[in-house]
Coordinates of C-alpha atoms in Angstrom, one line a residue:
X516 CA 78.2 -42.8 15.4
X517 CA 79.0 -45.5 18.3
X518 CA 81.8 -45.5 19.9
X519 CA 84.8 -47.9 19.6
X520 CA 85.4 -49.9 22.2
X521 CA 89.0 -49.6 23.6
X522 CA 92.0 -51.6 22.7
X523 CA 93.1 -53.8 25.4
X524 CA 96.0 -52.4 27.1
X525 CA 98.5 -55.0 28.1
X526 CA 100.5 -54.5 30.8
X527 CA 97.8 -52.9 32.8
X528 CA 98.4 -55.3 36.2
X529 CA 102.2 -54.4 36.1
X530 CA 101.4 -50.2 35.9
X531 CA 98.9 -50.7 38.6
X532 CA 101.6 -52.4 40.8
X533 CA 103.9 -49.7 39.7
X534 CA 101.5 -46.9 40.8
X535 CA 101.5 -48.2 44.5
X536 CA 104.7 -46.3 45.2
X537 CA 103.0 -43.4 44.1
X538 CA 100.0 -43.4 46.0
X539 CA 101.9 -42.6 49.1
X540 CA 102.6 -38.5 47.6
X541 CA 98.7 -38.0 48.2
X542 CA 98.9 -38.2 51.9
X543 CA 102.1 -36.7 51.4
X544 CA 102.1 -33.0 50.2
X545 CA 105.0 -31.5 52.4
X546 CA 107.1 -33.8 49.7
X547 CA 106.4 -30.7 47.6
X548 CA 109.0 -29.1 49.7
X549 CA 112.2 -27.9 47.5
X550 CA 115.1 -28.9 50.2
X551 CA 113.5 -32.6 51.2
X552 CA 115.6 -34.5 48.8
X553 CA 119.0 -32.8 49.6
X554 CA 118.2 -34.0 53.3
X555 CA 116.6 -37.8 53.2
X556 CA 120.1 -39.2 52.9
X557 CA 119.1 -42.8 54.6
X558 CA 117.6 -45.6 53.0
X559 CA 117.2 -46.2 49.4
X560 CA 116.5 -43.8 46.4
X561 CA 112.6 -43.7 45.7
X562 CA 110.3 -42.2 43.2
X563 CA 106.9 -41.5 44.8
X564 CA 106.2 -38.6 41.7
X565 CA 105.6 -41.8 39.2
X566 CA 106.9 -42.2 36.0
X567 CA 106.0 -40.8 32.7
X568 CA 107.1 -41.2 28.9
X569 CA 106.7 -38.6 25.9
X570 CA 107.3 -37.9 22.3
X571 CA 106.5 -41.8 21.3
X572 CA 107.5 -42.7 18.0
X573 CA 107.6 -45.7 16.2
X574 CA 111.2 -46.5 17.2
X575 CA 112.0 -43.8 20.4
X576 CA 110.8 -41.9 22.5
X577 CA 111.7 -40.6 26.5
X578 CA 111.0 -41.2 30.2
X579 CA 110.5 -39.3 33.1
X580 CA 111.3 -39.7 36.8
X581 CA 112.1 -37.7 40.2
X582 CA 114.0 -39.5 43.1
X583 CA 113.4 -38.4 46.8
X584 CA 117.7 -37.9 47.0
X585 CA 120.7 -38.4 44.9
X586 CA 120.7 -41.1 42.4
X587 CA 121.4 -42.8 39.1
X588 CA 118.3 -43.1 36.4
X589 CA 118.3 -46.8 35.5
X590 CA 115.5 -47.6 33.1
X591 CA 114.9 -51.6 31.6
X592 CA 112.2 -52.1 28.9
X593 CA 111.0 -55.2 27.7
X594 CA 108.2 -56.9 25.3
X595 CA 106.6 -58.3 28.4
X596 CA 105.4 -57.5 31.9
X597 CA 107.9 -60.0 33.5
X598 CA 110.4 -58.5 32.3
X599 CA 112.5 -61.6 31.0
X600 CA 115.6 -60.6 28.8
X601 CA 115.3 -56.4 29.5
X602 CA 117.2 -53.9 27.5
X603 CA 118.8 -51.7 30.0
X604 CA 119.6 -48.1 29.6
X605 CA 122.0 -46.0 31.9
X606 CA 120.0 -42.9 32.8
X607 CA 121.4 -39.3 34.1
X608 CA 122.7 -38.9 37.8
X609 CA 119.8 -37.3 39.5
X610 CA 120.6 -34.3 41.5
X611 CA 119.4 -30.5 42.5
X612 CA 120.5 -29.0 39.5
X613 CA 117.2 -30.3 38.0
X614 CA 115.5 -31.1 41.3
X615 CA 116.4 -34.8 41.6
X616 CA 114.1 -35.5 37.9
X617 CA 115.5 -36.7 34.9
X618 CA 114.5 -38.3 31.4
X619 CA 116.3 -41.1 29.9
X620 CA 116.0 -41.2 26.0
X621 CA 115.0 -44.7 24.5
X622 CA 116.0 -45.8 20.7
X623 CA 115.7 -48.4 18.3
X624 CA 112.6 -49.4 20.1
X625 CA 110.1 -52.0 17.6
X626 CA 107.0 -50.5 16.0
X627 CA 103.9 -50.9 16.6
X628 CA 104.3 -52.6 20.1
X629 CA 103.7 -52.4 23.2
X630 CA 106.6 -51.7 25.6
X631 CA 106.7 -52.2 29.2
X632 CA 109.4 -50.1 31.4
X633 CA 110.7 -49.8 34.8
X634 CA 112.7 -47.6 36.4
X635 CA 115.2 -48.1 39.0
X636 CA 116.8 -45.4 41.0
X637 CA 120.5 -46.5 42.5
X638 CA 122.5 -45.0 45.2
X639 CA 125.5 -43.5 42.9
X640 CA 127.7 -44.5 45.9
X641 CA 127.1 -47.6 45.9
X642 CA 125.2 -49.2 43.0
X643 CA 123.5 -52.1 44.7
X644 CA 121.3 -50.3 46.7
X645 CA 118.4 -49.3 44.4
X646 CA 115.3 -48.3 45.2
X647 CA 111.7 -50.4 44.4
X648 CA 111.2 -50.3 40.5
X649 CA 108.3 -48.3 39.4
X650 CA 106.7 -49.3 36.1
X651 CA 105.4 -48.0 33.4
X652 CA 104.2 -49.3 29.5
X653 CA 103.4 -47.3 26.5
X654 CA 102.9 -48.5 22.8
X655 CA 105.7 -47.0 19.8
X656 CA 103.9 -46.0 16.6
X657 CA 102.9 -48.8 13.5
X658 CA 105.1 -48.6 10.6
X659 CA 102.1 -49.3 8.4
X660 CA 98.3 -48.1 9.3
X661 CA 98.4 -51.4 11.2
X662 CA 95.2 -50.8 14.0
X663 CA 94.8 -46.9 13.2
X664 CA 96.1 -44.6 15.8
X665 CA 93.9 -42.9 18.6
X666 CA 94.7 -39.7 21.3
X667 CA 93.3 -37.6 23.4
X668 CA 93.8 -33.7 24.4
X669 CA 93.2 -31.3 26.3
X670 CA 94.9 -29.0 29.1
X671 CA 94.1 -26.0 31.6
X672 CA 95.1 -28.0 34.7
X673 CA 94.5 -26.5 38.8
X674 CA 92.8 -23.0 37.1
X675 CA 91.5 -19.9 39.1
X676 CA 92.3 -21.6 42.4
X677 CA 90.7 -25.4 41.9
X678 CA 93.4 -27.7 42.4
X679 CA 93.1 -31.2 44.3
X680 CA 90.2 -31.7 45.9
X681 CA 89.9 -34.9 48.3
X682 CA 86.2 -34.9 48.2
X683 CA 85.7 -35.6 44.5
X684 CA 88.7 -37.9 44.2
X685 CA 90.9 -35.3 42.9
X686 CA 91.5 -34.9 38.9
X687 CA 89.1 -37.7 37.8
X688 CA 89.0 -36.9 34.1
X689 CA 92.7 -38.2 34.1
X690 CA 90.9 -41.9 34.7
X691 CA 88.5 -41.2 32.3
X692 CA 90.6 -40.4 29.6
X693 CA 92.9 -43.8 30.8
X694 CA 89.9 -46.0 30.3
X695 CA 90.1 -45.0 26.8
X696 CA 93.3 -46.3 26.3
X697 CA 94.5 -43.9 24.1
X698 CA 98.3 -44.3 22.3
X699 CA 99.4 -40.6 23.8
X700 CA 97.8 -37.7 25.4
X701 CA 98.5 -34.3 24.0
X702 CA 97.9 -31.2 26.8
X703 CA 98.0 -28.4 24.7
X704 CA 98.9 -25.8 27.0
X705 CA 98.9 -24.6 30.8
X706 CA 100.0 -27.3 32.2
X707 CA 100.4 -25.4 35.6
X708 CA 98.7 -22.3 36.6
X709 CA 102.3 -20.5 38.5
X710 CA 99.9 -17.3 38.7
X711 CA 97.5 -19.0 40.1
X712 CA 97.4 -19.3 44.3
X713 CA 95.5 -22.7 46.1
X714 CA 93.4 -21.7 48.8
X715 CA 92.7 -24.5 51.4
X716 CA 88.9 -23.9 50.6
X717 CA 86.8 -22.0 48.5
X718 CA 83.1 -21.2 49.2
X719 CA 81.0 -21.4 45.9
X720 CA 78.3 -19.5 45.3
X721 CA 75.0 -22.0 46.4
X722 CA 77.1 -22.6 50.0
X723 CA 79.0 -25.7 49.4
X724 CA 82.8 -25.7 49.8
X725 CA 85.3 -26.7 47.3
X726 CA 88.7 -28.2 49.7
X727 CA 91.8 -27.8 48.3
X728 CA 95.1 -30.0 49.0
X729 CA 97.5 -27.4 49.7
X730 CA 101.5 -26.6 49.9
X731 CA 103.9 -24.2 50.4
X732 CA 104.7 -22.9 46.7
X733 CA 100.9 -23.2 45.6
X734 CA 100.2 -20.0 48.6
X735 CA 101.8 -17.5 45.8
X736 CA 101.9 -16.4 42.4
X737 CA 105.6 -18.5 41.2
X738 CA 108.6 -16.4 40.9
X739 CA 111.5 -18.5 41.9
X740 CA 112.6 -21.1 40.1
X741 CA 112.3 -23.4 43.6
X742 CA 108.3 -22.3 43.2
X743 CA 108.3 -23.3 39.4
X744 CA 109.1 -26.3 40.6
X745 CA 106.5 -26.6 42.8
X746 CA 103.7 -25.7 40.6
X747 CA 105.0 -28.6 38.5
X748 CA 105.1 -30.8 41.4
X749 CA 101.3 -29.8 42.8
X750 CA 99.8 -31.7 39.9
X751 CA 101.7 -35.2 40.5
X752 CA 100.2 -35.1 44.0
X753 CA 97.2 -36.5 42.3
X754 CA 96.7 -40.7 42.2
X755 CA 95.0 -40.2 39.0
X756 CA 97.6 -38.3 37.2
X757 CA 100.3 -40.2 38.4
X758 CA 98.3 -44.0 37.2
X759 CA 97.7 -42.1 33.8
X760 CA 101.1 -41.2 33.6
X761 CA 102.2 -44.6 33.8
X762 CA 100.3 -45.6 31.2
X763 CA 99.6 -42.8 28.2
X764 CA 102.3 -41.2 27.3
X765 CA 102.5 -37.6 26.7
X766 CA 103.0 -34.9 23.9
X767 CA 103.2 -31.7 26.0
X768 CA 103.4 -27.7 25.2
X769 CA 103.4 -25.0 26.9
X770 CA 100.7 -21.5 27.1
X771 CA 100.8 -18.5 29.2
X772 CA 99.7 -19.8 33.0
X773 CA 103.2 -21.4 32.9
X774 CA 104.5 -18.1 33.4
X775 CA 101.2 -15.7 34.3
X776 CA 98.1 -14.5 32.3
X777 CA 98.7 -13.5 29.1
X778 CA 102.4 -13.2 28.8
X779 CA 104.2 -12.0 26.0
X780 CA 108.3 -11.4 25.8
X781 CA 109.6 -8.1 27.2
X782 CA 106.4 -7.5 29.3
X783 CA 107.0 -6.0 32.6
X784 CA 104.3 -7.0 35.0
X785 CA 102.1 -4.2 36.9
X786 CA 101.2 -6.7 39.6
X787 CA 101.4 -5.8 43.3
X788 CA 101.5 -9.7 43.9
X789 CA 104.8 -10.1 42.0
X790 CA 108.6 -8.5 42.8
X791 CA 110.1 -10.1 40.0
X792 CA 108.3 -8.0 37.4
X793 CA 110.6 -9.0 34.1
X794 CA 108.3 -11.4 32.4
X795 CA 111.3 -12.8 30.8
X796 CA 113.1 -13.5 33.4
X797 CA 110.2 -15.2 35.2
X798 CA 109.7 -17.4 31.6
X799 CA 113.1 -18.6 31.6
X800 CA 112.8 -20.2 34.9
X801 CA 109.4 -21.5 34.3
X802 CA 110.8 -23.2 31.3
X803 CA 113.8 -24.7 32.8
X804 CA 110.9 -26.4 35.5
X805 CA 109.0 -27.8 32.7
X806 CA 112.0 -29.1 30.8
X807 CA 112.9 -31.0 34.3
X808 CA 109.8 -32.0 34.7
X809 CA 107.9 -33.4 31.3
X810 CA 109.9 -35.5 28.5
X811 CA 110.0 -33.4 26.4
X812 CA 112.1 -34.4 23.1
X813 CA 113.2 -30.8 22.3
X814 CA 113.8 -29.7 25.7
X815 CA 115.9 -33.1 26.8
X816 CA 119.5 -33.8 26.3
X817 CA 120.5 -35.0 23.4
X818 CA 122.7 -38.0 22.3
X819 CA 126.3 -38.0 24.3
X820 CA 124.3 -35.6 27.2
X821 CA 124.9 -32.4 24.6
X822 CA 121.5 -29.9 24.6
X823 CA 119.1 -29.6 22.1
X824 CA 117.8 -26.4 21.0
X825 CA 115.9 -25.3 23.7
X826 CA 112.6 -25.0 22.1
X827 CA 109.2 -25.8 23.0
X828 CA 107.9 -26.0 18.9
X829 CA 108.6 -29.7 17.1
X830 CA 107.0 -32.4 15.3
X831 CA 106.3 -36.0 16.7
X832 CA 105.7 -38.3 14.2
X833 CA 103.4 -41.5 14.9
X834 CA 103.6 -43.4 11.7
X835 CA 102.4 -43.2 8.3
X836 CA 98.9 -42.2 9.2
X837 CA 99.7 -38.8 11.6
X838 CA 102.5 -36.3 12.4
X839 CA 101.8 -33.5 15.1
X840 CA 102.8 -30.2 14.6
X841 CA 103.4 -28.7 18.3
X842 CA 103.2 -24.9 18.4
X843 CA 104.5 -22.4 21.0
X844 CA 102.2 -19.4 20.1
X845 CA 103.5 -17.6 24.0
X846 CA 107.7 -17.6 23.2
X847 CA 108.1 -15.4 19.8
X848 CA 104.7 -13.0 19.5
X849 CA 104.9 -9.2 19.5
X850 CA 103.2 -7.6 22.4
X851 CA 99.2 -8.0 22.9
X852 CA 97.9 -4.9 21.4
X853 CA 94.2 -4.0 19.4
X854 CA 96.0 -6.1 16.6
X855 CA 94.9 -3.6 13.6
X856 CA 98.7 -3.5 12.0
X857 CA 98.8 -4.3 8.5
X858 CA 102.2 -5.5 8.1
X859 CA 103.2 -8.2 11.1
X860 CA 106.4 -10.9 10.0
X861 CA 106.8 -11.6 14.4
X862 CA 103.0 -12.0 14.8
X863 CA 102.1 -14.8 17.5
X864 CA 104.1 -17.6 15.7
X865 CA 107.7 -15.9 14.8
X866 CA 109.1 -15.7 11.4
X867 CA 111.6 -18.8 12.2
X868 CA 108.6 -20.9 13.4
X869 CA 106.0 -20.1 10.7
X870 CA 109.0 -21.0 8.0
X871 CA 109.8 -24.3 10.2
X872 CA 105.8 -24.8 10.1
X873 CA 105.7 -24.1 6.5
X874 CA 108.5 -26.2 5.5
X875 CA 107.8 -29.5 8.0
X876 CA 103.8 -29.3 6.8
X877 CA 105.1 -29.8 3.0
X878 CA 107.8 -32.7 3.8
X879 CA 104.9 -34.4 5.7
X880 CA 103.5 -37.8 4.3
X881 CA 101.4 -38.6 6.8
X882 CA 97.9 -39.0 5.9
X883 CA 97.0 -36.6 8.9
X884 CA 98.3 -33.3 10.1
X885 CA 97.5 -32.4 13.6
X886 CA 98.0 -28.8 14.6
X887 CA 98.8 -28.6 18.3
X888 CA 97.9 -25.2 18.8
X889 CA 97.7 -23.4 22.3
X890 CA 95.5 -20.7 20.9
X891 CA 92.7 -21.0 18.8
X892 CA 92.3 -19.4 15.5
X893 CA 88.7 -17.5 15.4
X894 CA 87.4 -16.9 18.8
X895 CA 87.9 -13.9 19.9
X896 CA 90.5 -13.6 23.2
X897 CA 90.9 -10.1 24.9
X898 CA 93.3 -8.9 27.2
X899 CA 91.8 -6.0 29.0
X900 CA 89.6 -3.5 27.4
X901 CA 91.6 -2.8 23.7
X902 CA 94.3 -5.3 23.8
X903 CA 94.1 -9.5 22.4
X904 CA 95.5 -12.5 23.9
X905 CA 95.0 -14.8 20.7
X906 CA 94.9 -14.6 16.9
X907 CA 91.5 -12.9 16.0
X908 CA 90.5 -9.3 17.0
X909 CA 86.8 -8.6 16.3
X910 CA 87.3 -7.4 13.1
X911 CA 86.0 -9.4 10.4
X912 CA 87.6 -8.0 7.7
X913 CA 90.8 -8.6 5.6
X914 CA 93.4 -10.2 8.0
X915 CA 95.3 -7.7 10.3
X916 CA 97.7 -8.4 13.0
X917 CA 98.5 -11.3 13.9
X918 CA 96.0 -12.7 11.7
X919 CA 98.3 -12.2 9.0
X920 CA 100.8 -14.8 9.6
X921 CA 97.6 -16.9 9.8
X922 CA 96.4 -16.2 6.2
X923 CA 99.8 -17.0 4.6
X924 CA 100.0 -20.3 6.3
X925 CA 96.5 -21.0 5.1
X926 CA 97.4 -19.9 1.4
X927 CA 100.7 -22.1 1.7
X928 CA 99.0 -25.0 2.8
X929 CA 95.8 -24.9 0.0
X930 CA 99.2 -24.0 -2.9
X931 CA 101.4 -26.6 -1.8
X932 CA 98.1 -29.1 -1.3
X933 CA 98.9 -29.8 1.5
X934 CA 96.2 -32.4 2.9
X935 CA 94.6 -33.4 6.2
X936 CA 95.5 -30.6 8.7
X937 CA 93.3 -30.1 12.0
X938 CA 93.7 -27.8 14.4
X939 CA 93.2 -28.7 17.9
X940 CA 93.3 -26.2 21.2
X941 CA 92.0 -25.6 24.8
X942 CA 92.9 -22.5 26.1
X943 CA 89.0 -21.0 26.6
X944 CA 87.9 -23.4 29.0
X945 CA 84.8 -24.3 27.2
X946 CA 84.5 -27.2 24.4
X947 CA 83.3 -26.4 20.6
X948 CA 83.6 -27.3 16.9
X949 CA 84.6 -24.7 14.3
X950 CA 84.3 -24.9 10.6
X951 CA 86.4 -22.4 8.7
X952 CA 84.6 -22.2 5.2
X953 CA 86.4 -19.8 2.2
X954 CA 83.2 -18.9 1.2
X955 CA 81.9 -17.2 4.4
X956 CA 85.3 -15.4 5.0
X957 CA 86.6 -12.1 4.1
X958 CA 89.9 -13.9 3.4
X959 CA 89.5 -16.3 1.0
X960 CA 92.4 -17.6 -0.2
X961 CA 92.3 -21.1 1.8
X962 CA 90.7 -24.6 1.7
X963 CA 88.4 -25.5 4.4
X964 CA 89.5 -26.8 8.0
X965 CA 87.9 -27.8 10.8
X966 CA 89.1 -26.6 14.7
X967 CA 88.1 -28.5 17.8
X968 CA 88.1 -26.7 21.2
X969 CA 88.3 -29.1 24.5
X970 CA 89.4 -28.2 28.2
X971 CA 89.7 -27.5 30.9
X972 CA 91.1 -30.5 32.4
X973 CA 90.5 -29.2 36.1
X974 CA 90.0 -25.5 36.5
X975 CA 87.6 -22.8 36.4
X976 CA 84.8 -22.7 33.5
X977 CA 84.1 -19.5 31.5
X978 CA 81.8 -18.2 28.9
X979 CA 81.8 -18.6 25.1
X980 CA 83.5 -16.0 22.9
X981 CA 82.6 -14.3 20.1
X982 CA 84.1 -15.2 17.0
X983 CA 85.8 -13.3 14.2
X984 CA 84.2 -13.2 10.7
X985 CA 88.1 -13.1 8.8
X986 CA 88.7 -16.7 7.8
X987 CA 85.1 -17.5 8.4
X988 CA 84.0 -19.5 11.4
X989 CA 80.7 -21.9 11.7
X990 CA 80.2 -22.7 15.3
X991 CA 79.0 -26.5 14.6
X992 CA 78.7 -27.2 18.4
X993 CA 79.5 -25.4 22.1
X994 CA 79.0 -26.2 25.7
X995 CA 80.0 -23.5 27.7
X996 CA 79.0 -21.8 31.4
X997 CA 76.9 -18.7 31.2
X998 CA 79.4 -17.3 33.9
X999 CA 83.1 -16.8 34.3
X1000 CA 85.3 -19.4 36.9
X1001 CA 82.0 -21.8 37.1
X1002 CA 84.1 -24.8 39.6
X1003 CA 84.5 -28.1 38.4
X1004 CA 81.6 -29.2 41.1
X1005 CA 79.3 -26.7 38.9
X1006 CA 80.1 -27.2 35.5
X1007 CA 81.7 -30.1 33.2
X1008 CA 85.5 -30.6 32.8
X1009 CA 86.2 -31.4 28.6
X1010 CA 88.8 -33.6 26.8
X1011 CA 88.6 -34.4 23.3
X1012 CA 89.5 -37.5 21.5
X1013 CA 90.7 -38.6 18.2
X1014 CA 90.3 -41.7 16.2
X1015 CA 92.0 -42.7 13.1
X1016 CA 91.0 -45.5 11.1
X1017 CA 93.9 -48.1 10.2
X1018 CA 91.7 -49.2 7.0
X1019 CA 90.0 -46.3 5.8
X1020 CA 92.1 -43.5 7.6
X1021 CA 89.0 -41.7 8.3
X1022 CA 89.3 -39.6 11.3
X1023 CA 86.8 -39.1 13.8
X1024 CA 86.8 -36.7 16.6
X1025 CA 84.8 -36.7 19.8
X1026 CA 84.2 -34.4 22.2
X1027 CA 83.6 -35.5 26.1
X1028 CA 82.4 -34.6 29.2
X1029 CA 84.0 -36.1 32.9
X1030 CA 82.3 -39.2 33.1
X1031 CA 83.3 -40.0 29.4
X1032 CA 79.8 -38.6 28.0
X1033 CA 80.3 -37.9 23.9
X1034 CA 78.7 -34.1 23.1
X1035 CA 79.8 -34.2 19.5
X1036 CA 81.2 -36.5 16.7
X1037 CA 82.6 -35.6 13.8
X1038 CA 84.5 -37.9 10.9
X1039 CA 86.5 -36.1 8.3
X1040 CA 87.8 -38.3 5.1
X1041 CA 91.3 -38.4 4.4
X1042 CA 92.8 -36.9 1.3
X1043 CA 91.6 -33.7 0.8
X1044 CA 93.7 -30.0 1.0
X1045 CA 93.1 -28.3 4.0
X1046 CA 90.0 -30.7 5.6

């Protein structure tokens, strides 16, 4: 199948001037610094991190920014790039209690257009001296199928020590996936790699040297909350990400390199490189960083500056044609273990969120039900030499474990015919198709599904993994290294992409390679229980 061509995207020349600002932050790493913005007091507020905007729906949806000192969150939206007759919105007071970022939530927004923004930063002293605007533009859902809907996804971002390198123009599938024009961009999952030091160089194994852009809280594993913040910070460093920012807006969740490898709650590390070995107290923290520094609709205040609930799992509806279902498979599982128990209500999901799942997946009417998952489903993921990471164990058997909570959400969904789920994931830094087929499986009670595999985004490249005969995986396609931590110079980076059809509300997804390359198409028809 050809490709479609990519929507227009207006606005573009008023996010490009926007992104100048930015640009500066690249030759600019000691900005990473923790303490800089209590001490530039002169001059005027400015945001050199860019702006960003997440959880887009058809009529809200929230947006990001960090100033360089004290200030006051202005943002102004209009229908056009000259901003004639904006809607202005009074933002939080920026300060360190969240590191000088802040999101602003947006409402009663029109469907189905697209909506330019800018954000001004003001002196709270003295209003009248702002700071330049820096723009931004996203597009709200259609209230009808309107012109289809189309995303992209993927995560794993500055992995086993390859963060920013100068010499290859630093993240560059971020511009490939902004060529695409996609309405959001959905990073399932480590977002940050906190256990995960940047060396200024790294020698590969043929003699060339991979350069790093370095700072201060990237030389250790992330244990204070001022080091969280860091991590978060490292990635906006880069042009690309900071111009893709200002123009896709995200849907974000969280895996285990938020926190380090392989987490689980109530772990106590055995790892010379930490002194704060509580796991949970090292998760809290890393959670309070991300909710300063993504929009995140669950983790942002709420109307009249009250909280939300704190959590990372929600849906984010885009109109009549697709609801996503994001799912924190790191903050409620039982401890890693040889996953062999045959009776498992915590599991990897929680009871709460597999009843929330449950529950939100039958009150859905959207004609497609994306499964944000941070794990995949059948491949198998070990954590030393008896323990799993994931939901599959090697035994292909009747469910077990966490596999469990699996199978009932599979019979719940083909009971309640429940139509047009897909699971999408990263996690395994390789990119693949999977087709879970009833009739292959030793559990059968399900309809079949497709899962799609794509990352990383800019890290280390590892093997393929075996997968686990329970709810009966077909591996339709791979690409994978034949060695662990293959650098991005030496292998591929993936994204995936995701295209649903206005008219027809087929759905077709494609999997890429940097440079934009397709590896594999696949179009599923709407309609039908499970996919």
């Amino acid at each position: 199948m050809s490709d479609r061509l990519p929507r227009s995207a207006p606005g573009r020349r008023s996010v490009l001037r926007g992104s100048v600002a930015a640009s500066a932050a690249v030759a600019l790493p000691a900005l990473g610094g923790a303490a800089a913005p209590a001490l530039a007091r002169s001059g005027r507020p400015g945001a050199d991190w860019g702006v960003q905007a997440g959880d887009i729906t058809a009529h809200s949806g929230l947006v990001w920014v960090r100033s360089d000192r004290p200030a006051r969150m202005i943002v102004e939206t209009s229908a056009t790039e000259s901003f004639a007759r904006p809607t202005t919105w009074r933002g939080p007071l920026l300060g360190p209690g969240t590191d000088f970022a802040g999101t602003t939530r947006l409402r009663g927004l029109p469907a189905g257009e697209q909506i330019h923004y800018r954000v001004v930063l003001a002196d709270p002293d003295d209003p009248r001296r702002t700071g330049r605007p820096v723009t931004g533009t996203f597009r709200t859902a259609e209230r009808g199928r309107g012109k289809g809907a189309r995303f992209v996804w993927s995560g794993d971002i500055a992995g086993q020590g390859w963060g920013i390198n100068p010499d290859l123009g630093g993240y560059r599938l971020f511009e490939d996936m902004r060529r695409l024009d996609p309405d959001f961009f959905l990073c399932s999952g480590d977002t940050i790699y906190a256990d995960g030091p940047i060396e200024p160089s790294v020698t590969l194994p043929d003699g060339r040297v991979w350069r790093n852009v370095t700072t201060d809280e990237k030389a250790k594993v992330a244990e204070t909350l001022a080091e969280f913040r860091g991590n978060f910070r490292y990635n906006l460093l880069d042009e690309n990400l900071r111009r893709f920012n200002a123009q896709v807006p995200g849907i974000v969740q969280w895996d285990d390199h938020e926190v380090c490898n392989n987490w689980y709650p109530g772990e106590i590390l055995d790892d010379d490189r930490y002194t704060v070995k509580d796991v949970d107290v090292l998760a809290a923290r890393s959670l309070r960083a991300f909710s300063e520094y993504f929009p995140v609709s669950s983790l942002s205040p709420g109307k009249g500056g009250q909280d939300t609930d704190g959590r990372m799992y929600r849906v984010v509806r885009h109109g009549p044609l697709l609801d996503v279902f994001v799912l924190d498979m790191r903050t409620y599982r039982n401890a890693n273990s040889p996953g062999r128990q045959t009776d498992d209500p915590q599991g990897i999901l929680g009871a709460r969120q597999l009843d929330w799942l449950k529950r939100e997946l039958s009150r859905s009417r959207a004609v497609w039900k994306v499964i944000a998952s941070d794990m995949p489903l059948g491949l198998v993921v070990p954590d030393g030499d008896t323990d799993f990471e994931a939901v599959a164990q090697g035994d292909p058997g009747e469910p077990l474990g966490r596999e469990l909570q699996i199978a009932e959400l599979l019979r719940h969904i083909k009971r309640r015919r429940i139509t047009g789920t897909l699971w999408l994931t990263t996690d395994v830094h390789y990119t693949s198709a999977q087709y879970y087929d009833p009739e292959r499986a030793a559990f059968q009670d399900f309809e079949p599904f497709w899962e799609f595999v794509s990352g990383p985004l800019a890290a280390g490249g590892f093997q393929a993994l075996k997968l686990d005969g329970t709810f009966g995986p077909q591996q339709k396609f791979i690409k994978a290294p034949d060695r662990a931590n293959t650098s991005p110079m030496e292998t591929p980076q993936y994204f995936g992409e995701v295209d649903i059809d206005g008219s027809s509300g087929e759905l077709t997804v494609r999997l890429r390679q940097d440079g934009g390359e397709v590896l594999f198409s696949k179009t599923l028809e709407p309609g039908r229980v499970g996919q």
